[in-house]
Coordinates of C-alpha atoms and ligand atoms in Angstrom, one line a residue:
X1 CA 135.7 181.2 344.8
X2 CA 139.5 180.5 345.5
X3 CA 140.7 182.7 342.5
X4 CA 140.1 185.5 340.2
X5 CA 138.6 184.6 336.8
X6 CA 139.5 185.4 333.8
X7 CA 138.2 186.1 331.4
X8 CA 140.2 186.4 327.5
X9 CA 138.6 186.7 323.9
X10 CA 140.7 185.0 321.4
X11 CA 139.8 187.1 318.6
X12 CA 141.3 184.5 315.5
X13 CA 142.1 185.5 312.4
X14 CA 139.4 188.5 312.5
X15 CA 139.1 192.4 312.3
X16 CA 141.8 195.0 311.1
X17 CA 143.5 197.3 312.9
X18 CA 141.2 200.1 312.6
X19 CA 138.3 197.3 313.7
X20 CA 140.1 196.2 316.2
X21 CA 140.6 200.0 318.0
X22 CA 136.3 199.9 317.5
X23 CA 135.9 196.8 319.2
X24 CA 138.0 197.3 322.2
X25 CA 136.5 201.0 322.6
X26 CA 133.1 199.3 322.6
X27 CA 134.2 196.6 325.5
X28 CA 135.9 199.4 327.4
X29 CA 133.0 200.8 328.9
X30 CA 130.8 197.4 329.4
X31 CA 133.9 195.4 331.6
X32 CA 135.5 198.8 333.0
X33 CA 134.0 197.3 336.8
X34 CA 135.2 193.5 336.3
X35 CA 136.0 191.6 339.1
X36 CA 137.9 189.9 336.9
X37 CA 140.5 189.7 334.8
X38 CA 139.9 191.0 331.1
X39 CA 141.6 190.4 328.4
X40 CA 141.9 190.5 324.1
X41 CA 144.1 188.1 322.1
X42 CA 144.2 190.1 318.8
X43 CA 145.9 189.1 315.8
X44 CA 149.6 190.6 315.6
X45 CA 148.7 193.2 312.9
X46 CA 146.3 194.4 315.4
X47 CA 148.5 195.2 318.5
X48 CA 149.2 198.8 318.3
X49 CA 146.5 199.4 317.6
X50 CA 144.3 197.2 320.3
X51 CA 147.5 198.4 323.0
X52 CA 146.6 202.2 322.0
X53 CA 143.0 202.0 322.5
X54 CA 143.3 199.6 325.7
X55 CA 146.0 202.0 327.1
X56 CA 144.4 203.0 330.9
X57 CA 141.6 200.6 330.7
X58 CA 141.8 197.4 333.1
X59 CA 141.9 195.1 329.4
X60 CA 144.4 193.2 329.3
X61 CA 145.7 192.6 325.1
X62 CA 147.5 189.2 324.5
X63 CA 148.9 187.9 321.1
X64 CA 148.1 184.3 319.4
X65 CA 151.2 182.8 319.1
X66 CA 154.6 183.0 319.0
X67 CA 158.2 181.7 317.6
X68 CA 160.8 180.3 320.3
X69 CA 163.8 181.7 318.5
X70 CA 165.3 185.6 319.2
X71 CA 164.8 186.1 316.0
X72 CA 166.5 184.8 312.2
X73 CA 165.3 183.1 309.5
X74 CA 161.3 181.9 310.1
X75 CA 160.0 183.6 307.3
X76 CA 156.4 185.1 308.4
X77 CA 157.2 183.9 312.6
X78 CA 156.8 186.7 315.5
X79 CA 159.2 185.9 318.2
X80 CA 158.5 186.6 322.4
X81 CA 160.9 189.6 322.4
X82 CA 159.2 191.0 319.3
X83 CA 155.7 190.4 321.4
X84 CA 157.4 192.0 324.9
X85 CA 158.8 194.8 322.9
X86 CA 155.4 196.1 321.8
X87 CA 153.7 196.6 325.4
X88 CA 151.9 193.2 325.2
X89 CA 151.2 191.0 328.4
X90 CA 149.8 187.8 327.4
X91 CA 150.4 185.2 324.2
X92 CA 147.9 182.7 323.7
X93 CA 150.4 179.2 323.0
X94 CA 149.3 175.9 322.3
X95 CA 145.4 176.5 320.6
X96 CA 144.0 173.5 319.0
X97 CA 143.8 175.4 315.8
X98 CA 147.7 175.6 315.4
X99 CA 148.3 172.3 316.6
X100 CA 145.6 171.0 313.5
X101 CA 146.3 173.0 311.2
X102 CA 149.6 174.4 311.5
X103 CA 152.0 171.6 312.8
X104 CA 151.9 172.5 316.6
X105 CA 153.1 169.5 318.7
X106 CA 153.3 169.0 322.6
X107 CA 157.1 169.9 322.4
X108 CA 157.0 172.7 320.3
X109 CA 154.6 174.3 322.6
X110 CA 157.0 174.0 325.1
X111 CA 159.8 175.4 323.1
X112 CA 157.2 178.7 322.7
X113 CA 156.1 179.1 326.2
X114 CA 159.6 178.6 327.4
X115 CA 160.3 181.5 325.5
X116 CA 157.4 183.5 326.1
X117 CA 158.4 183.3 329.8
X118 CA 161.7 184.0 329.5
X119 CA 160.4 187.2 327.7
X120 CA 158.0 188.6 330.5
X121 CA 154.4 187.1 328.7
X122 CA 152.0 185.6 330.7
X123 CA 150.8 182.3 329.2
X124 CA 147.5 181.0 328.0
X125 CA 148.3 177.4 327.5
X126 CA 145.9 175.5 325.4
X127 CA 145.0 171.7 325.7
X128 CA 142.0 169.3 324.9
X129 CA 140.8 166.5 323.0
X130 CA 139.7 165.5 319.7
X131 CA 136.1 164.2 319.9
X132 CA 137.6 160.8 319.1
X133 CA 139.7 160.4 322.1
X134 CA 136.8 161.2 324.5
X135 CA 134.8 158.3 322.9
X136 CA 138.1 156.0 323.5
X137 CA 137.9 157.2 327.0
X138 CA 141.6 158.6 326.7
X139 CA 141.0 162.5 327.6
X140 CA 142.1 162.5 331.1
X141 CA 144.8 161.0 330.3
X142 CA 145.7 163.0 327.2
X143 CA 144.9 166.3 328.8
X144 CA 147.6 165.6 331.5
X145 CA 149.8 164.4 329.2
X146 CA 149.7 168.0 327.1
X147 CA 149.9 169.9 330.2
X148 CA 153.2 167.9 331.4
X149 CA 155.0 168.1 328.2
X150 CA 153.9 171.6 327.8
X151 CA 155.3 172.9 331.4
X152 CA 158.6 170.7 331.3
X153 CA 161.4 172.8 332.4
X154 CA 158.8 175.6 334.0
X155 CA 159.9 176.2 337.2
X156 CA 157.0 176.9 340.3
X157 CA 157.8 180.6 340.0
X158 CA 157.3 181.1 336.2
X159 CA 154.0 178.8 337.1
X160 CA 152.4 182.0 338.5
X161 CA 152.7 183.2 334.7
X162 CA 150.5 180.3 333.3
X163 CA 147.1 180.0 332.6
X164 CA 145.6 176.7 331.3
X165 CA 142.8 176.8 329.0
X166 CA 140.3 173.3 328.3
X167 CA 139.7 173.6 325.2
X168 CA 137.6 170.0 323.7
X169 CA 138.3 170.2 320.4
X170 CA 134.8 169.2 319.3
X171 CA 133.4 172.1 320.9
X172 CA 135.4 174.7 319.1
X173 CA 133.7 176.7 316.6
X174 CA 131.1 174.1 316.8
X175 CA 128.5 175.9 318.4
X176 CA 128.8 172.2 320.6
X177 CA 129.7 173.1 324.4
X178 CA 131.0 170.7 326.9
X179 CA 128.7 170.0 329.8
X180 CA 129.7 172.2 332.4
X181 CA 130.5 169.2 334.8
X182 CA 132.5 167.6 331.3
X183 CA 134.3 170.8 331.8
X184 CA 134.5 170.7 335.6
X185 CA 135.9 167.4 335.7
X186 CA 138.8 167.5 333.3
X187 CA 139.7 171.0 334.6
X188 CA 140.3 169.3 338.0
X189 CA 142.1 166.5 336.3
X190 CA 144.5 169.4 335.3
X191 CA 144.9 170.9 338.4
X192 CA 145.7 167.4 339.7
X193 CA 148.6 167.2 337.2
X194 CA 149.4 170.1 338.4
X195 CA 149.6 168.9 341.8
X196 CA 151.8 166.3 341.0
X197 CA 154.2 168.4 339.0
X198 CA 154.5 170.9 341.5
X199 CA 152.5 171.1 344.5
X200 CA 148.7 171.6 346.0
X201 CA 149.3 175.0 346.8
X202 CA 150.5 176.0 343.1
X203 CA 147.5 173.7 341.9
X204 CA 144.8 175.7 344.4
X205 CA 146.5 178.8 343.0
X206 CA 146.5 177.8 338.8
X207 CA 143.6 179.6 336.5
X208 CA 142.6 177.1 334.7
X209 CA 140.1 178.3 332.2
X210 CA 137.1 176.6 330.1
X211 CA 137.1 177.4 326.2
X212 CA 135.3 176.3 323.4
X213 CA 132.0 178.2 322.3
X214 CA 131.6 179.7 325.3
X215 CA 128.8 182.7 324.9
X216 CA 126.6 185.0 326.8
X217 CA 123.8 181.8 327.1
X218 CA 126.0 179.3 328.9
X219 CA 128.9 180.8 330.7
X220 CA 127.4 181.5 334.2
X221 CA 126.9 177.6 334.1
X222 CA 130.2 176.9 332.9
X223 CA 131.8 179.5 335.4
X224 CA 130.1 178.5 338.2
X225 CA 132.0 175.2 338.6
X226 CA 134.5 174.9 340.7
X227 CA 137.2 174.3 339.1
X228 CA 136.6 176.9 336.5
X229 CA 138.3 180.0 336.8
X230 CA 137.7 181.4 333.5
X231 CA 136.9 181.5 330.0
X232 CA 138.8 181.5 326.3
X233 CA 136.1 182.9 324.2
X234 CA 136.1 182.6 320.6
X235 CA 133.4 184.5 318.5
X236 CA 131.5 185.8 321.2
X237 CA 134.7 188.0 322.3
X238 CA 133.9 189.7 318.9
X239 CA 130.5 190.5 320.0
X240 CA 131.2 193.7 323.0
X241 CA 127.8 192.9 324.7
X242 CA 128.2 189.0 324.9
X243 CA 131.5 189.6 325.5
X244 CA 130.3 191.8 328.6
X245 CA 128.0 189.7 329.6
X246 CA 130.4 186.6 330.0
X247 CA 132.8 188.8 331.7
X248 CA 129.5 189.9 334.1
X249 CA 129.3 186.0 334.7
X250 CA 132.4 185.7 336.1
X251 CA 132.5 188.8 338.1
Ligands
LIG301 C1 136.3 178.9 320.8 O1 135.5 179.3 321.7 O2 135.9 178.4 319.8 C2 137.7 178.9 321.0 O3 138.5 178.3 320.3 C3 138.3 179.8 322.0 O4 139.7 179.8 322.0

């Protein structure tokens, strides 16, 4: 394979802080030989804590979101300095869950991971389509169109920063996982925009991750494409032995 995988739980809105140190001392041991990347997007209550119990391991602990502004007014927002200043490496931006349920559009993830970057974070960005605008044969296009908006003023330095996740909405939570050549194809359809934005040799160097019930079952599949560099995993990243074993798949 071209590049390193990697592999990142997005934890949601689970475990406390005391849960949190448990899990990540359960996964410690079970990815400590990765030959790949490894890391934990915990909620924000959970940081120090999952920092603390991560310190001197090779995992990696990310946040879910964050606010574009320094800092003022946005009552129950975490800004990218507030992330950096806590140890943290990675924010999660863009998931489909914010931009359903919380307001999240194209440009506001743009506002967040401009700020993320200017702050140190490496990026998870997040794209995919509803199950709707498969059936009207518009993903490609739509995919492309959230990963152009999304990197707009990114220059091809701060590119090394980003990782894209393909997320199809329909198979979040859903226990419903894309094909792995559904994912294949529309991961090379990003790394194409990619291409065009900047060039092939920051497209050939891009993670570009599947997500969206990926488990222990189905991820060698999924990772074995070529064009698949990685995985977001949601509820088996809360499970240390699927968890392992996904991380095994892309090792
Ligand atoms: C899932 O696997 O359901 C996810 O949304 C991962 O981010």
């Amino acid at each position: 394979k071209l590049r390193k995988a990697v592999i990142a739980g997005n934890w949601k809105m689970n475990k406390t802080p005391a849960e949190a140190t448990e899990l990540i001392e359960a996964i410690k041991p079970l990815v400590k030989d990765a030959d790949c990347d490894v890391v934990a997007c915990v909620p924000y209550i959970d940081l120090a804590a999952a920092l603390e119990a991560a310190k001197g391991s090779n995992i990696g602990i990310g946040a879910q979101n964050c606010h574009w502004e320094k800092s003022g007014a946005f009552t129950g927002e975490i800004s990218a300095d507030m992330l950096t200043s806590t140890g943290v490496q990675y924010v999660i931006i863009g998931h489909s869950e914010r931009r359903t349920y919380f307001g999240e559009t194209d440009v506001t993830v743009n506002k967040r991971i401009r700020a993320a970057l200017d702050n140190g974070l490496s990026v998870i960005l997040c794209v995919g389509e509803f199950l709707e605008q498969r059936e009207q044969g518009i993903t490609d296009e739509l995919v492309a169109m959230q990963t152009k908006i999304a990197l707009g003023g990114v220059s091809k330095d701060e590119l090394k920063k980003i990782i894209i996740a393909y997320e199809p909405i329909w198979a979040i939570g859903t226990g419903k996982t894309a094909t792995a050549q559904q994912a294949n194809e529309v991961c090379a359809v990003i790394r194409a925009t990619v291409a065009k934005l900047y060039d092939t040799a920051s497209a050939d160097a891009i993670t570009i991750q599947y997500g969206g019930s990926m488990n222990a079952k189905n991820a060698a599949e999924l990772l074995d494409q070529p064009d698949v560099d990685g995985g977001l995993i949601g509820g088996a990243s809360l499970k240390p032995a699927d968890f392992a074993e996904i991380v095994k798949a892309a090792s």
